[in-house]
mmCIF file of C-alpha atoms in Angstrom:
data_model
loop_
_atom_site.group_PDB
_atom_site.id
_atom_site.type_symbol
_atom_site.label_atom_id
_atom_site.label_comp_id
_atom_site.label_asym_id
_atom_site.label_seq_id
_atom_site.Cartn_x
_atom_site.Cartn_y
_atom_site.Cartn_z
ATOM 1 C CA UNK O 1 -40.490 -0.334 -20.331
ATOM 2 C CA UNK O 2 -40.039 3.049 -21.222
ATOM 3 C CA UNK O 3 -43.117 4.522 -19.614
ATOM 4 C CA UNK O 4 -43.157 2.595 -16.570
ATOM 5 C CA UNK O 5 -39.141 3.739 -16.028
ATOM 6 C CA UNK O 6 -40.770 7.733 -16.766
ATOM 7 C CA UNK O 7 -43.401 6.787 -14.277
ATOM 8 C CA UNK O 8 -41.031 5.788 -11.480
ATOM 9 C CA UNK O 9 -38.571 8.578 -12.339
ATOM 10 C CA UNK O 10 -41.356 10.906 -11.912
ATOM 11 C CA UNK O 11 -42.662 9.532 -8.289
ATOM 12 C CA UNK O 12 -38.984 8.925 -7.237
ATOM 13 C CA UNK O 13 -38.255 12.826 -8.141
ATOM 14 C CA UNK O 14 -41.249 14.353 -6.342
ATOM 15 C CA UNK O 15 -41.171 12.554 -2.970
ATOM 16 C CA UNK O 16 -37.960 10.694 -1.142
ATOM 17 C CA UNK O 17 -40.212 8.594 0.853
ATOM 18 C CA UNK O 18 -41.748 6.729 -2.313
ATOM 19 C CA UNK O 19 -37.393 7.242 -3.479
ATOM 20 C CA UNK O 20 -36.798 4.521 -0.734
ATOM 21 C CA UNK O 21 -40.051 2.571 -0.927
ATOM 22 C CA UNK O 22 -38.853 1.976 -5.153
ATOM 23 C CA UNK O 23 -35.202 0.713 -3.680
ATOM 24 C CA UNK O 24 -36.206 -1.611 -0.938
ATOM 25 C CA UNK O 25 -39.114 -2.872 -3.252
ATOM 26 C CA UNK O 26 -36.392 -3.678 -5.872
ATOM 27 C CA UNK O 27 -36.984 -1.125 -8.519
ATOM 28 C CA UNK O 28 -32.983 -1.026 -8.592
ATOM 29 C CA UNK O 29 -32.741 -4.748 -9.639
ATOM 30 C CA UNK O 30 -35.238 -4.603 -11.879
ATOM 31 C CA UNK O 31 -34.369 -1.707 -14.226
ATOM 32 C CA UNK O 32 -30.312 -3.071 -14.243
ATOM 33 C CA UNK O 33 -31.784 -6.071 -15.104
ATOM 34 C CA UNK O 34 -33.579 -4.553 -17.989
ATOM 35 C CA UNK O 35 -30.546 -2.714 -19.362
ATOM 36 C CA UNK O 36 -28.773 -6.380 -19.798
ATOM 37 C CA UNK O 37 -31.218 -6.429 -22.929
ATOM 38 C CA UNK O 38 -30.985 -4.353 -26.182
ATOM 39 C CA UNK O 39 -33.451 -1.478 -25.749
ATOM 40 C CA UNK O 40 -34.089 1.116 -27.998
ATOM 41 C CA UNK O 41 -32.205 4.341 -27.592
ATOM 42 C CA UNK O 42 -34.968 6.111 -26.214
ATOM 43 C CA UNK O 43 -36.410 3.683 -23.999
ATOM 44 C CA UNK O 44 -32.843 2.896 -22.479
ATOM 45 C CA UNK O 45 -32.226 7.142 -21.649
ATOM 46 C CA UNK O 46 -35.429 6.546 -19.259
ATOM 47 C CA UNK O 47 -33.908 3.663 -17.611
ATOM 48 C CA UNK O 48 -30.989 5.127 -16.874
ATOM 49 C CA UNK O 49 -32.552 8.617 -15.974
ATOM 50 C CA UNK O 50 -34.513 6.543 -13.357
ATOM 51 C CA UNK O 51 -31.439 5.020 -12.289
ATOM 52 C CA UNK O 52 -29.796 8.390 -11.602
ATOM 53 C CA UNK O 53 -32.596 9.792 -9.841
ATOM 54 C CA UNK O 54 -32.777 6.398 -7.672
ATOM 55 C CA UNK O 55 -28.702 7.460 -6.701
ATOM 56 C CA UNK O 56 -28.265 6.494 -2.670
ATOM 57 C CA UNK O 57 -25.471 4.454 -1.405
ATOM 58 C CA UNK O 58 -27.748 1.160 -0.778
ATOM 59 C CA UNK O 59 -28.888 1.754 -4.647
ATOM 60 C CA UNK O 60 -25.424 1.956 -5.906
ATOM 61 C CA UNK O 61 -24.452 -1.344 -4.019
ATOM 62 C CA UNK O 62 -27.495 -2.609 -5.539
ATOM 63 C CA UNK O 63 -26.362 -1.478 -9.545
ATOM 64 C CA UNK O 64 -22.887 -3.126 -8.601
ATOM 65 C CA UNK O 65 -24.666 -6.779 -7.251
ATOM 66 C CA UNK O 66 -26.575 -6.742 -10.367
ATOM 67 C CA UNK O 67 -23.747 -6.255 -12.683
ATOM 68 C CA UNK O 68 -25.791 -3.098 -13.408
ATOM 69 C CA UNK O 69 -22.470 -1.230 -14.498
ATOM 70 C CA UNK O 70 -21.329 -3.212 -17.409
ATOM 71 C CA UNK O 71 -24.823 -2.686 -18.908
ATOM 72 C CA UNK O 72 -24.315 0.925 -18.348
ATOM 73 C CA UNK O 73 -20.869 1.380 -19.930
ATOM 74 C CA UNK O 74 -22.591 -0.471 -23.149
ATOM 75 C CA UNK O 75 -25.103 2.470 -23.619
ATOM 76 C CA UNK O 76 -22.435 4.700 -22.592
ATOM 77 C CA UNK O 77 -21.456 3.746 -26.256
ATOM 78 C CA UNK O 78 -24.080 4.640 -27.709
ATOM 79 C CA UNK O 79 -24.092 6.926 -30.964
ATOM 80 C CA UNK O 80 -26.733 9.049 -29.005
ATOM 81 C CA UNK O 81 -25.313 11.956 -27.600
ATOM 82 C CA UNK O 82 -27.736 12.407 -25.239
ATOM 83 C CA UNK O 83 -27.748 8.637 -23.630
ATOM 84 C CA UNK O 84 -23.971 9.280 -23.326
ATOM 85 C CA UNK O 85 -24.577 11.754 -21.496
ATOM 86 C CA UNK O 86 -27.267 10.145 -18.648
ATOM 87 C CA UNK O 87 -25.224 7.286 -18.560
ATOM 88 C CA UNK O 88 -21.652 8.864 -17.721
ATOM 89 C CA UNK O 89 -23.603 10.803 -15.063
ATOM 90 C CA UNK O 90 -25.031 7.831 -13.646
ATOM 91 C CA UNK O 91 -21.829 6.332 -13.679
ATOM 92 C CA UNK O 92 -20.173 9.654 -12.192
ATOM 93 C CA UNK O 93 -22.440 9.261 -9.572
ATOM 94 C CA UNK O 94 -21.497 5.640 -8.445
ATOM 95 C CA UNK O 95 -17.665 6.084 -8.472
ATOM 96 C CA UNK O 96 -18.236 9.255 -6.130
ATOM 97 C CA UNK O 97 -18.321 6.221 -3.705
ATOM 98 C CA UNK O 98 -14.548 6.295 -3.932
ATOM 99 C CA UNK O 99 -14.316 2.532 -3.855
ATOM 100 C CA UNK O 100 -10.779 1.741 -5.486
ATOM 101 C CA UNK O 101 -11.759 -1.939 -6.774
ATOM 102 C CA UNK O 102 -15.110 -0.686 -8.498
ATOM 103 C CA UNK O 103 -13.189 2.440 -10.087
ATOM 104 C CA UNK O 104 -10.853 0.069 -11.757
ATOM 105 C CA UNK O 105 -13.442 -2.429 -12.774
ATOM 106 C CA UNK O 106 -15.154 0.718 -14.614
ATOM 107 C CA UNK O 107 -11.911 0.956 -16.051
ATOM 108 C CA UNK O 108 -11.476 -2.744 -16.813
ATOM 109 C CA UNK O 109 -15.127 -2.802 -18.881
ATOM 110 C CA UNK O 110 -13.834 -0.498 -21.349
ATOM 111 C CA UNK O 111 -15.354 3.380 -20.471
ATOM 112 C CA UNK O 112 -12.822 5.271 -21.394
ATOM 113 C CA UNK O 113 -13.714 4.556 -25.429
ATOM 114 C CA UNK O 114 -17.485 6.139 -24.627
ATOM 115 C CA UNK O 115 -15.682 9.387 -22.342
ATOM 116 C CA UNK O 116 -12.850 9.870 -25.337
ATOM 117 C CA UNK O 117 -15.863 9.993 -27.747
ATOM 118 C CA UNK O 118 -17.593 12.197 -25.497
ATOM 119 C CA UNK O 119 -15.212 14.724 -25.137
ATOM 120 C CA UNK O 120 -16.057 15.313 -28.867
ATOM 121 C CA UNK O 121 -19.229 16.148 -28.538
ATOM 122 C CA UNK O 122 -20.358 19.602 -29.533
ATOM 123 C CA UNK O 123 -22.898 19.691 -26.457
ATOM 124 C CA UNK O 124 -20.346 21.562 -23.522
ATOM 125 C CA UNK O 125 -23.040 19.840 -21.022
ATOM 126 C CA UNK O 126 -21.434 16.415 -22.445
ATOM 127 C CA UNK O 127 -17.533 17.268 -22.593
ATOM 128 C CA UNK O 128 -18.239 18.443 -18.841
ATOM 129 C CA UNK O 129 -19.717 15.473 -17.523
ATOM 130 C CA UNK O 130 -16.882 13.266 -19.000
ATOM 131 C CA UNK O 131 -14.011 15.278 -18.149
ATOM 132 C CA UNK O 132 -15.643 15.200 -14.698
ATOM 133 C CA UNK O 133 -15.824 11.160 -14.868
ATOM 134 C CA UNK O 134 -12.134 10.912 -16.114
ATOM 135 C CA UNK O 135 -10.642 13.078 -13.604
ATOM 136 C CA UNK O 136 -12.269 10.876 -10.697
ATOM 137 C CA UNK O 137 -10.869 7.717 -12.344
ATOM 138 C CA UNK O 138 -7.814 8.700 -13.133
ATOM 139 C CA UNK O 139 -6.981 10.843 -9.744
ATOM 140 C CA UNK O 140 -4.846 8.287 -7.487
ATOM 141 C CA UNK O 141 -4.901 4.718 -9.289
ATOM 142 C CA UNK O 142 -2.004 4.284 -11.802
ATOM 143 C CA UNK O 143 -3.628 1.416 -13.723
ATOM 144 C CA UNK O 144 -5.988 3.490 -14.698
ATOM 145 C CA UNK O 145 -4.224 6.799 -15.815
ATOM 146 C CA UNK O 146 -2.182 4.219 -17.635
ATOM 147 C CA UNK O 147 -5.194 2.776 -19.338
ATOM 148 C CA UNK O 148 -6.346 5.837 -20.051
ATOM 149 C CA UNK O 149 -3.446 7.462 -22.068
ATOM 150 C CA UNK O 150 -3.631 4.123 -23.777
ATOM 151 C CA UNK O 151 -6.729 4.830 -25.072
ATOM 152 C CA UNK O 152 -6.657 5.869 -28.522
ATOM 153 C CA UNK O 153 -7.483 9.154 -29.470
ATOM 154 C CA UNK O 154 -7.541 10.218 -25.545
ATOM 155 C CA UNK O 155 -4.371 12.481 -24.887
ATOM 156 C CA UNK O 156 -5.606 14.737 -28.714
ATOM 157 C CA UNK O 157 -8.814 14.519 -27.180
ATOM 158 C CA UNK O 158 -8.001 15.941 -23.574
ATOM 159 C CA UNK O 159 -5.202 18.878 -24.530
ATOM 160 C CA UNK O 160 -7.705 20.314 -26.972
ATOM 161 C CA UNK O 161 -9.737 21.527 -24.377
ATOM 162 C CA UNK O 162 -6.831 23.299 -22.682
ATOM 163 C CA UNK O 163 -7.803 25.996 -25.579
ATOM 164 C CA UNK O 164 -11.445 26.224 -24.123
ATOM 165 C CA UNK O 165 -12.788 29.426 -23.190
ATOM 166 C CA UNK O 166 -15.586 27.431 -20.548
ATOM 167 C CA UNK O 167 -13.918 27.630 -17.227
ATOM 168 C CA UNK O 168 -15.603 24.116 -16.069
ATOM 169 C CA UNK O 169 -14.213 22.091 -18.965
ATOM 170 C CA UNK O 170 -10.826 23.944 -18.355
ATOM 171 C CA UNK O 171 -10.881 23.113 -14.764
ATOM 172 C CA UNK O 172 -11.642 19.315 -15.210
ATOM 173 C CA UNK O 173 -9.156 19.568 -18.268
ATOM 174 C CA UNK O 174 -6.083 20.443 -16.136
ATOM 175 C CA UNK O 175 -7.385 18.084 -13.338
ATOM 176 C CA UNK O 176 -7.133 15.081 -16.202
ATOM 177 C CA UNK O 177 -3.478 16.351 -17.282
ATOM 178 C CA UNK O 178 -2.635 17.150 -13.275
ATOM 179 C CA UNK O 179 -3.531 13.437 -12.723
ATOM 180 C CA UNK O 180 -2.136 11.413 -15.644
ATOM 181 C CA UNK O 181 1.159 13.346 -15.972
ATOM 182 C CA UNK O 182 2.510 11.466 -13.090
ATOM 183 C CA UNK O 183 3.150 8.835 -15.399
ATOM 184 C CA UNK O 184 6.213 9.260 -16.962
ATOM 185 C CA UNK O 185 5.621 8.072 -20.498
ATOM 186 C CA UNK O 186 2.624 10.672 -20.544
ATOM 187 C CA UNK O 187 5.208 13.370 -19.371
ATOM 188 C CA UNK O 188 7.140 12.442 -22.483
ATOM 189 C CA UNK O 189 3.994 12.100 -25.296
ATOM 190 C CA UNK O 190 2.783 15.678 -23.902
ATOM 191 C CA UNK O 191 5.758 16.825 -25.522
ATOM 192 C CA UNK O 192 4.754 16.128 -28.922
ATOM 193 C CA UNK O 193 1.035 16.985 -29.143
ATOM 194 C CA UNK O 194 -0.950 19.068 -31.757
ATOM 195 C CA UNK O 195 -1.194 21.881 -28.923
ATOM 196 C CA UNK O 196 1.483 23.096 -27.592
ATOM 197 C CA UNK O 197 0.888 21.842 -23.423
ATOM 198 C CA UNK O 198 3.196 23.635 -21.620
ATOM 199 C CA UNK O 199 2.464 27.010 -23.398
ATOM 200 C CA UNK O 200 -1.414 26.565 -22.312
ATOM 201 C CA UNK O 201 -0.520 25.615 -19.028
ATOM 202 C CA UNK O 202 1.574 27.907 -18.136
ATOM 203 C CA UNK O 203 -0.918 30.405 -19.843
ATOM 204 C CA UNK O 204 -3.347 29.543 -17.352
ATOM 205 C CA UNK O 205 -1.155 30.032 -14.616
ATOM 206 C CA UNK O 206 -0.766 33.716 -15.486
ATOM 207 C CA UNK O 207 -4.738 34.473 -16.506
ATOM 208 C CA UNK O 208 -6.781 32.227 -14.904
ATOM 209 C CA UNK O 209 -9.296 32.129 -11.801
ATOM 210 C CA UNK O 210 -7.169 30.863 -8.361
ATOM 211 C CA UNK O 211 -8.675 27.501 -8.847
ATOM 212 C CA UNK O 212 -7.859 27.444 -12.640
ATOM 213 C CA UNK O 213 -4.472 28.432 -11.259
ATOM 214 C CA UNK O 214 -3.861 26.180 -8.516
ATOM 215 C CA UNK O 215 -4.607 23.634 -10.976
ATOM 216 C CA UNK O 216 -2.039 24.833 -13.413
ATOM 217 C CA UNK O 217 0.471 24.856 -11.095
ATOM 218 C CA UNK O 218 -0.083 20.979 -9.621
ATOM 219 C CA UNK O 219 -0.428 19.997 -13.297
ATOM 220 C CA UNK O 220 3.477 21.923 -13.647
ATOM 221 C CA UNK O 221 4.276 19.651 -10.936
ATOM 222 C CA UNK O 222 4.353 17.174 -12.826
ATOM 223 C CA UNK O 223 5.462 18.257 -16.717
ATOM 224 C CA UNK O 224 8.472 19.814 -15.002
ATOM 225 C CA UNK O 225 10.027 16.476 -13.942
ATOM 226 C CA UNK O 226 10.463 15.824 -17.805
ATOM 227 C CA UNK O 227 14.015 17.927 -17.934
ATOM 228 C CA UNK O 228 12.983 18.983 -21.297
ATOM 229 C CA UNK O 229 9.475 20.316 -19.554
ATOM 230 C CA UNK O 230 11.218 22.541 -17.144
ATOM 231 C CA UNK O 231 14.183 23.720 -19.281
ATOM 232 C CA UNK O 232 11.181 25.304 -21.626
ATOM 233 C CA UNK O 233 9.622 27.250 -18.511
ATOM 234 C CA UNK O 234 11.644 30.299 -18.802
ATOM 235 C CA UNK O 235 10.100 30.628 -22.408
ATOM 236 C CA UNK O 236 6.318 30.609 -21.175
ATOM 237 C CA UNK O 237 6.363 32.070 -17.934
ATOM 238 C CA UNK O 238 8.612 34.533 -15.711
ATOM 239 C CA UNK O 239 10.128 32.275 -12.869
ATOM 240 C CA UNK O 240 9.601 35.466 -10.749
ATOM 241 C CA UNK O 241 5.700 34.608 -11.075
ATOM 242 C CA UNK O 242 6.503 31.383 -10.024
ATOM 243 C CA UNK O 243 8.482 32.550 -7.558
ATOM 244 C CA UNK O 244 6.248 35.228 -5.899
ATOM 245 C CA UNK O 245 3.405 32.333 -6.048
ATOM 246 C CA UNK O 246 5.820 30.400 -2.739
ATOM 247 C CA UNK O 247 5.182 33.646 -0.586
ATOM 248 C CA UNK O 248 2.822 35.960 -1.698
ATOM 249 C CA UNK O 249 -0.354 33.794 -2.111
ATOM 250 C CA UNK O 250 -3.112 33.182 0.574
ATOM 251 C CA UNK O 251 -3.230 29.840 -1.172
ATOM 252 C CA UNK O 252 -1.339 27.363 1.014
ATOM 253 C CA UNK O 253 -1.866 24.248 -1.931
ATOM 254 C CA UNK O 254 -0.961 26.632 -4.217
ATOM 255 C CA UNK O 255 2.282 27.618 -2.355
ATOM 256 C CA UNK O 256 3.172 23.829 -1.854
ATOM 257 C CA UNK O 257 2.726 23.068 -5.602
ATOM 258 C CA UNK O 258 4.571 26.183 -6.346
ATOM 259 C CA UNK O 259 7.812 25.246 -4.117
ATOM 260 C CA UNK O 260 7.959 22.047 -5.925
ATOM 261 C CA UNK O 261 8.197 23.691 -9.485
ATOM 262 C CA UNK O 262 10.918 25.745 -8.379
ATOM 263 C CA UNK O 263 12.460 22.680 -7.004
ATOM 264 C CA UNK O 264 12.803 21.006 -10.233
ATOM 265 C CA UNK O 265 13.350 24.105 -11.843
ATOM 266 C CA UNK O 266 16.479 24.046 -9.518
ATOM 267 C CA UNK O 267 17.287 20.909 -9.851
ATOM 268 C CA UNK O 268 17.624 21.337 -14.054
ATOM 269 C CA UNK O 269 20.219 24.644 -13.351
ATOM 270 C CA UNK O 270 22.231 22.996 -11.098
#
């Protein structure tokens, strides 16, 4: 299985015509199919490495007919770093189709546990890829940012990366706190974390790159709608900086996310 999956994957990279010739001949089917079994470690990476490379929007259909994703997920959860890594990619991959119901059945078959894991790892590659994955699940469907904070170990897991010096795994960091902070109860448990959220934040928004900092600022959207949040603002960050952010800035999201901080800023003075 293993070397007919490496021979496919290296046809399927070198020319798109034999790419579509592998899908509408099945080749989709027939290696999901194959990851419904228990494969070794290695021969289950080339499966799924196939899989990526076969990534259209008929394939993906295809992976989701075949019950394809579960199968996925279950080597997601893998001890091997590195089959983690193909398969949260593959997966990334097929909820860029933005389809609502599939997101949540992703959600549903448990891959949060494998992405919490992940963002362990001490590859940078790895924490990338499933920071990436969580933000896109968790961006506009409550069920799942609530399953997600649910998951144990996931909110230590996340805020330690607010500390990270890689601007990537920063980025997707804030996007993951900008997105589940919406939920109320995750407003509250940010307040009592190992790392100290609203300092990092608002460090961000004073040091970091404009998209690190129009990040920042939609994820202080959020954390200062938790009175206690916004009454600890003055303490991290000049208001003026805030402030200045409404007019100054070329950035027109960042000016809208801006104007709402000051409004519950506002709205705890009053």
């Amino acid at each position: 299985h293993r070397e007919a999956a490496n021979a496919l994957n290296s046809i399927a990279k070198n020319n798109k015509d034999y790419l579509r010739v592998i899908i509408e001949n099945g080749g989709v089917t027939a290696l999901a199919n194959l990851l419904k079994k228990d494969l070794a470690p290695d021969t289950a990476y080339a499966i799924v490495n196939c899989l990526s490379i076969l990534q259209t929007q008929e394939s993906q259909l295809e992976l989701i007919h075949t019950e394809g994703v579960p199968a996925l997920i279950k080597y997601a959860s893998s001890s091997d770093r590195q089959l983690q890594a193909v398969c949260a990619q593959c997966l990334k991959h097929w909820a860029e189709m933005n389809n609502d119901h599939q997101l949540v059945l992703m959600v549903n078959e448990g891959i949060f546990i494998p992405l919490v894991s992940m963002l362990s790892a001490d590859d940078s590659e790895v924490i990338v890829t499933a920071a990436e994955l969580i933000a896109k699940l968790t961006m506009k469907i409550e069920s799942n940012k609530e399953a997600f904070f649910r998951t144990e170990g996931a909110l230590v897991a996340v805020v330690q990366h607010l500390e990270s010096e890689a601007s990537d795994i920063l980025h997707h960091t804030l996007s993951i706190l900008g997105n589940i902070a919406s939920v109320e109860e995750v407003r509250e448990a940010l307040l009592y974390t190992s790392v100290n959220v609203l300092q990092a934040v608002c460090g961000v928004l004073q040091n970091g790159t404009s998209e690190l900092t129009i990040n920042a600022m939609r994820t202080l959207v959020h954390l200062t709608n938790n009175k206690e949040n916004a009454a600890r603002i003055p303490e991290e960050v000049s208001i003026q900086t805030i402030i200045d952010m409404t007019s100054s800035s070329e950035q027109t999201l960042l000016q809208k996310h801006a104007i709402t901080v000051v409004a519950n800023l506002a709205a705890v003075s009053d």
